[in-house]
Amino acid sequence: MSPPQDHYFTARPASDGELRTVPVQLAGRDVEVVTAGGIFSPDGIDRGTRVLLAEVPPPPAAGTFLDLGCGWGPLALTMALESPAGRVVAVDVNERALDLARRNAVAVDVADRVQVLAPGEVPADLTFDLVWSNPPIRVGKAALHELLTTWLPRLAPEGTAYLVVQKNLGADSLQRWLADTLPGLMGPVAVERTASSKGFRVLRVTRG
């Protein structure tokens, strides 16, 4: 059996024969997306992402937003549907996920507002007004910490990040670690729990 983190790093784009069409609801709309095996939550919107979408406020009317660890794209697509003047950057290390997210941006007619990129393709000077993420906890603590310390310091001065983390996979310890670590990287920062639902915590990170 493959290690649980394998699908984050090794999957290649799916062939047409591997694609599956899945009905989901995004931003109150019934839509169809494509998924495939070898990615996170190929059967639809996972429970943690559902909790995040239910608990966060709508994105601003305009701005630059980040979906960190986008998978097939539910967070990025929701941001784009709810903020027609917003620009969304969807990032993942999994080539198959990136391909699916691009296909789904076209399918729900937001491809003009969603850029789906590998981490190294994101301009180094780009900052984000909003970050939504269901981070890949199972990649291991070191990789997770590297991911968060790479991207959260790219919050704009008035930016906000929301993370959803399963309680029994260390949400509370992650909150403490972020509160201890981020100030050294980005100055004064607040890390708060804003919701707890169905075994998940929603954490909010703000500057100041």
GROMACS .gro file of C-alpha atoms in nm:
model
  208
    1MET     CA    1   0.000   0.000   0.000
    2SER     CA    2   0.134   0.343  -0.093
    3PRO     CA    3   0.219   0.593   0.181
    4PRO     CA    4  -0.074   0.830   0.241
    5GLN     CA    5   0.121   1.130   0.114
    6ASP     CA    6   0.198   0.973  -0.226
    7HIS     CA    7  -0.101   1.120  -0.404
    8TYR     CA    8   0.013   1.474  -0.323
    9PHE     CA    9   0.339   1.436  -0.511
   10THR     CA   10   0.333   1.157  -0.769
   11ALA     CA   11   0.008   1.160  -0.967
   12ARG     CA   12   0.021   1.250  -1.336
   13PRO     CA   13  -0.269   1.401  -1.532
   14ALA     CA   14  -0.558   1.162  -1.569
   15SER     CA   15  -0.640   1.006  -1.904
   16ASP     CA   16  -0.988   1.063  -2.041
   17GLY     CA   17  -1.076   0.708  -1.939
   18GLU     CA   18  -0.991   0.782  -1.576
   19LEU     CA   19  -1.210   1.091  -1.549
   20ARG     CA   20  -1.536   1.075  -1.359
   21THR     CA   21  -1.813   1.333  -1.357
   22VAL     CA   22  -1.941   1.427  -1.013
   23PRO     CA   23  -2.239   1.653  -0.933
   24VAL     CA   24  -2.164   1.903  -0.655
   25GLN     CA   25  -2.300   2.229  -0.522
   26LEU     CA   26  -2.066   2.529  -0.527
   27ALA     CA   27  -2.168   2.879  -0.417
   28GLY     CA   28  -2.530   2.765  -0.411
   29ARG     CA   29  -2.519   2.633  -0.768
   30ASP     CA   30  -2.560   2.277  -0.884
   31VAL     CA   31  -2.271   2.203  -1.118
   32GLU     CA   32  -2.082   1.904  -1.254
   33VAL     CA   33  -1.706   1.870  -1.211
   34VAL     CA   34  -1.454   1.610  -1.319
   35THR     CA   35  -1.235   1.417  -1.077
   36ALA     CA   36  -1.016   1.109  -1.091
   37GLY     CA   37  -0.837   0.871  -0.858
   38GLY     CA   38  -0.497   0.971  -0.725
   39ILE     CA   39  -0.609   1.302  -0.578
   40PHE     CA   40  -0.763   1.412  -0.252
   41SER     CA   41  -1.138   1.351  -0.223
   42PRO     CA   42  -1.215   1.228  -0.575
   43ASP     CA   43  -1.577   1.150  -0.481
   44GLY     CA   44  -1.678   1.512  -0.426
   45ILE     CA   45  -1.643   1.778  -0.159
   46ASP     CA   46  -1.484   1.632   0.153
   47ARG     CA   47  -1.617   1.701   0.502
   48GLY     CA   48  -1.341   1.944   0.602
   49THR     CA   49  -1.387   2.155   0.291
   50ARG     CA   50  -1.762   2.157   0.351
   51VAL     CA   51  -1.702   2.285   0.704
   52LEU     CA   52  -1.472   2.560   0.577
   53LEU     CA   53  -1.719   2.671   0.311
   54ALA     CA   54  -2.003   2.674   0.564
   55GLU     CA   55  -1.812   2.876   0.824
   56VAL     CA   56  -1.609   3.140   0.639
   57PRO     CA   57  -1.754   3.475   0.531
   58PRO     CA   58  -1.788   3.533   0.157
   59PRO     CA   59  -1.475   3.657  -0.016
   60PRO     CA   60  -1.440   4.031  -0.079
   61ALA     CA   61  -1.595   4.172  -0.395
   62ALA     CA   62  -1.249   4.213  -0.546
   63GLY     CA   63  -0.891   4.118  -0.466
   64THR     CA   64  -0.636   3.844  -0.517
   65PHE     CA   65  -0.719   3.515  -0.347
   66LEU     CA   66  -0.529   3.190  -0.292
   67ASP     CA   67  -0.657   2.835  -0.271
   68LEU     CA   68  -0.362   2.655  -0.113
   69GLY     CA   69  -0.365   2.284  -0.195
   70CYS     CA   70  -0.649   2.318  -0.441
   71GLY     CA   71  -0.712   1.955  -0.537
   72TRP     CA   72  -0.978   1.945  -0.806
   73GLY     CA   73  -1.075   2.300  -0.713
   74PRO     CA   74  -1.380   2.335  -0.484
   75LEU     CA   75  -1.242   2.631  -0.286
   76ALA     CA   76  -1.100   2.816  -0.586
   77LEU     CA   77  -1.417   2.768  -0.787
   78THR     CA   78  -1.631   2.891  -0.498
   79MET     CA   79  -1.414   3.200  -0.454
   80ALA     CA   80  -1.446   3.281  -0.824
   81LEU     CA   81  -1.821   3.223  -0.833
   82GLU     CA   82  -1.878   3.439  -0.524
   83SER     CA   83  -1.640   3.720  -0.626
   84PRO     CA   84  -1.678   3.797  -0.999
   85ALA     CA   85  -1.421   4.078  -0.978
   86GLY     CA   86  -1.171   3.868  -0.784
   87ARG     CA   87  -0.859   3.696  -0.912
   88VAL     CA   88  -0.804   3.344  -0.780
   89VAL     CA   89  -0.476   3.155  -0.777
   90ALA     CA   90  -0.515   2.781  -0.716
   91VAL     CA   91  -0.194   2.602  -0.614
   92ASP     CA   92  -0.113   2.233  -0.580
   93VAL     CA   93   0.193   2.011  -0.618
   94ASN     CA   94  -0.010   1.732  -0.778
   95GLU     CA   95  -0.014   1.750  -1.159
   96ARG     CA   96  -0.336   1.553  -1.180
   97ALA     CA   97  -0.511   1.791  -0.941
   98LEU     CA   98  -0.391   2.093  -1.140
   99ASP     CA   99  -0.524   1.946  -1.463
  100LEU     CA  100  -0.860   1.870  -1.305
  101ALA     CA  101  -0.885   2.216  -1.147
  102ARG     CA  102  -0.821   2.375  -1.486
  103ARG     CA  103  -1.087   2.160  -1.648
  104ASN     CA  104  -1.334   2.248  -1.374
  105ALA     CA  105  -1.266   2.620  -1.399
  106VAL     CA  106  -1.371   2.593  -1.763
  107ALA     CA  107  -1.671   2.376  -1.675
  108VAL     CA  108  -1.816   2.632  -1.432
  109ASP     CA  109  -1.722   2.927  -1.654
  110VAL     CA  110  -1.463   3.094  -1.430
  111ALA     CA  111  -1.145   3.010  -1.622
  112ASP     CA  112  -1.090   3.380  -1.694
  113ARG     CA  113  -1.060   3.448  -1.319
  114VAL     CA  114  -0.883   3.134  -1.193
  115GLN     CA  115  -0.514   3.066  -1.249
  116VAL     CA  116  -0.419   2.709  -1.165
  117LEU     CA  117  -0.045   2.691  -1.098
  118ALA     CA  118   0.227   2.475  -0.954
  119PRO     CA  119   0.395   2.647  -0.658
  120GLY     CA  120   0.700   2.752  -0.857
  121GLU     CA  121   0.484   2.921  -1.120
  122VAL     CA  122   0.336   3.177  -0.879
  123PRO     CA  123   0.514   3.515  -0.909
  124ALA     CA  124   0.737   3.561  -0.606
  125ASP     CA  125   0.608   3.912  -0.536
  126LEU     CA  126   0.237   3.826  -0.550
  127THR     CA  127   0.049   3.875  -0.224
  128PHE     CA  128  -0.299   3.761  -0.130
  129ASP     CA  129  -0.596   3.936   0.024
  130LEU     CA  130  -0.755   3.604   0.118
  131VAL     CA  131  -0.631   3.248   0.160
  132TRP     CA  132  -0.859   2.947   0.195
  133SER     CA  133  -0.700   2.609   0.260
  134ASN     CA  134  -0.777   2.257   0.366
  135PRO     CA  135  -0.407   2.182   0.410
  136PRO     CA  136  -0.267   1.832   0.353
  137ILE     CA  137  -0.213   1.733   0.716
  138ARG     CA  138  -0.116   1.378   0.625
  139VAL     CA  139   0.197   1.482   0.435
  140GLY     CA  140   0.368   1.502   0.773
  141LYS     CA  141   0.449   1.780   1.014
  142ALA     CA  142   0.770   1.897   0.847
  143ALA     CA  143   0.615   1.928   0.501
  144LEU     CA  144   0.302   2.090   0.641
  145HIS     CA  145   0.502   2.346   0.838
  146GLU     CA  146   0.712   2.427   0.531
  147LEU     CA  147   0.395   2.475   0.325
  148LEU     CA  148   0.236   2.713   0.575
  149THR     CA  149   0.550   2.915   0.648
  150THR     CA  150   0.603   2.956   0.273
  151TRP     CA  151   0.256   3.084   0.187
  152LEU     CA  152   0.101   3.250   0.492
  153PRO     CA  153   0.367   3.527   0.502
  154ARG     CA  154   0.238   3.624   0.157
  155LEU     CA  155  -0.081   3.763   0.307
  156ALA     CA  156  -0.136   4.125   0.211
  157PRO     CA  157  -0.130   4.377   0.501
  158GLU     CA  158  -0.507   4.354   0.544
  159GLY     CA  159  -0.527   3.992   0.433
  160THR     CA  160  -0.689   3.697   0.607
  161ALA     CA  161  -0.628   3.325   0.585
  162TYR     CA  162  -0.873   3.052   0.684
  163LEU     CA  163  -0.754   2.696   0.741
  164VAL     CA  164  -0.967   2.393   0.822
  165VAL     CA  165  -0.796   2.118   1.024
  166GLN     CA  166  -0.935   1.802   1.176
  167LYS     CA  167  -0.931   1.820   1.555
  168ASN     CA  168  -0.792   1.470   1.605
  169LEU     CA  169  -0.514   1.537   1.353
  170GLY     CA  170  -0.371   1.820   1.559
  171ALA     CA  171  -0.576   2.134   1.493
  172ASP     CA  172  -0.516   2.278   1.839
  173SER     CA  173  -0.143   2.210   1.840
  174LEU     CA  174  -0.118   2.358   1.491
  175GLN     CA  175  -0.294   2.672   1.611
  176ARG     CA  176  -0.037   2.709   1.890
  177TRP     CA  177   0.252   2.643   1.651
  178LEU     CA  178   0.128   2.905   1.406
  179ALA     CA  179   0.087   3.161   1.685
  180ASP     CA  180   0.442   3.093   1.801
  181THR     CA  181   0.606   3.075   1.458
  182LEU     CA  182   0.440   3.323   1.226
  183PRO     CA  183   0.529   3.647   1.412
  184GLY     CA  184   0.895   3.580   1.342
  185LEU     CA  185   0.819   3.557   0.971
  186MET     CA  186   0.552   3.822   0.917
  187GLY     CA  187   0.539   4.047   1.222
  188PRO     CA  188   0.240   4.078   1.454
  189VAL     CA  189  -0.020   3.817   1.374
  190ALA     CA  190  -0.338   3.681   1.531
  191VAL     CA  191  -0.426   3.311   1.506
  192GLU     CA  192  -0.778   3.238   1.624
  193ARG     CA  193  -1.024   2.951   1.614
  194THR     CA  194  -1.341   3.085   1.455
  195ALA     CA  195  -1.547   2.768   1.432
  196SER     CA  196  -1.559   2.405   1.543
  197SER     CA  197  -1.786   2.165   1.356
  198LYS     CA  198  -1.805   1.795   1.276
  199GLY     CA  199  -1.464   1.725   1.423
  200PHE     CA  200  -1.290   2.013   1.245
  201ARG     CA  201  -1.155   2.349   1.354
  202VAL     CA  202  -1.150   2.659   1.137
  203LEU     CA  203  -0.845   2.873   1.210
  204ARG     CA  204  -0.814   3.237   1.105
  205VAL     CA  205  -0.479   3.407   1.054
  206THR     CA  206  -0.466   3.788   1.030
  207ARG     CA  207  -0.187   4.041   1.040
  208GLY     CA  208  -0.174   4.296   1.317
   0.00000   0.00000   0.00000
